[in-house]
């Protein structure tokens, strides 16, 4: 099995556990990761973000392995369209 098929077979739940381990240095149950495990976990999280996840985070990794930073305007536009339920003006209230 190659790395692409491994990354694509990860469930969102497993990805969240990997992301937690990469950011905290331990698994959700409290078991610490060795330095080698943490480095591999970070790489796997980056590969998942690049190949599978359609992330709206400010910093992500693209398909070529390059870090992508979204502008403030791009983030505002995404959050505006994703989170808007209703919009009212003062005279509507």
XYZ file of C-alpha atoms in Angstrom:
93
model
C 0.000 0.000 0.000
C 1.443 3.386 -0.949
C 1.233 6.586 1.085
C -1.490 8.123 -1.120
C -3.844 5.212 -0.545
C -3.090 5.302 3.192
C -3.887 9.009 3.385
C -7.081 8.650 1.361
C -8.244 5.756 3.568
C -8.051 7.842 6.769
C -11.423 8.582 8.320
C -12.142 12.080 9.646
C -12.056 10.661 13.183
C -8.563 9.201 12.689
C -7.425 12.473 11.120
C -8.650 14.388 14.188
C -6.698 12.029 16.478
C -3.582 12.479 14.339
C -4.024 16.243 14.353
C -4.377 16.200 18.144
C -1.232 14.089 18.495
C 0.728 16.331 16.140
C -0.231 19.500 17.988
C 0.031 18.263 21.596
C 2.653 15.508 21.423
C 0.303 12.956 22.928
C -2.708 10.895 21.902
C -6.179 11.833 23.159
C -5.846 9.142 25.868
C -2.714 10.881 27.207
C -0.093 8.477 25.837
C 2.945 10.526 24.762
C 4.367 10.262 21.242
C 8.068 9.710 20.674
C 9.849 12.358 18.597
C 9.818 9.998 15.605
C 6.087 9.307 16.018
C 5.322 13.005 16.301
C 7.350 13.822 13.177
C 5.559 11.094 11.214
C 2.187 12.217 12.556
C 2.856 15.810 11.467
C 3.779 14.579 7.984
C 0.639 12.459 7.773
C -1.551 15.387 8.877
C 0.062 17.619 6.239
C -0.448 14.984 3.540
C -4.098 14.560 4.541
C -4.639 18.330 4.407
C -3.001 18.495 0.995
C -4.722 15.517 -0.619
C -8.076 15.030 1.120
C -9.265 17.840 3.381
C -10.937 20.882 1.980
C -9.859 23.068 4.858
C -10.967 26.617 5.618
C -8.054 27.126 7.992
C -5.770 30.103 7.486
C -2.663 27.946 7.032
C -2.818 24.731 4.999
C -0.602 22.648 2.762
C -1.429 22.421 -0.940
C -1.027 19.432 -3.284
C 2.580 20.415 -4.060
C 3.510 20.417 -0.355
C 3.690 24.209 -0.127
C 2.238 26.181 2.779
C -0.762 28.275 1.777
C -1.851 31.281 3.804
C -5.247 32.778 3.108
C -5.667 36.523 3.214
C -7.904 38.206 5.769
C -10.341 39.041 2.977
C -10.551 35.393 1.821
C -11.186 34.190 5.372
C -13.853 36.828 6.000
C -15.621 35.872 2.773
C -15.564 32.155 3.646
C -16.894 32.686 7.149
C -19.499 35.138 5.940
C -20.987 32.724 3.409
C -20.606 29.577 5.540
C -21.946 30.870 8.843
C -24.622 33.298 7.778
C -28.115 32.167 8.722
C -29.987 35.434 8.333
C -29.178 39.077 7.974
C -31.310 41.886 9.403
C -31.097 45.625 9.173
C -31.961 47.898 12.102
C -35.359 48.811 10.693
C -36.321 45.106 10.464
C -35.981 44.721 14.222
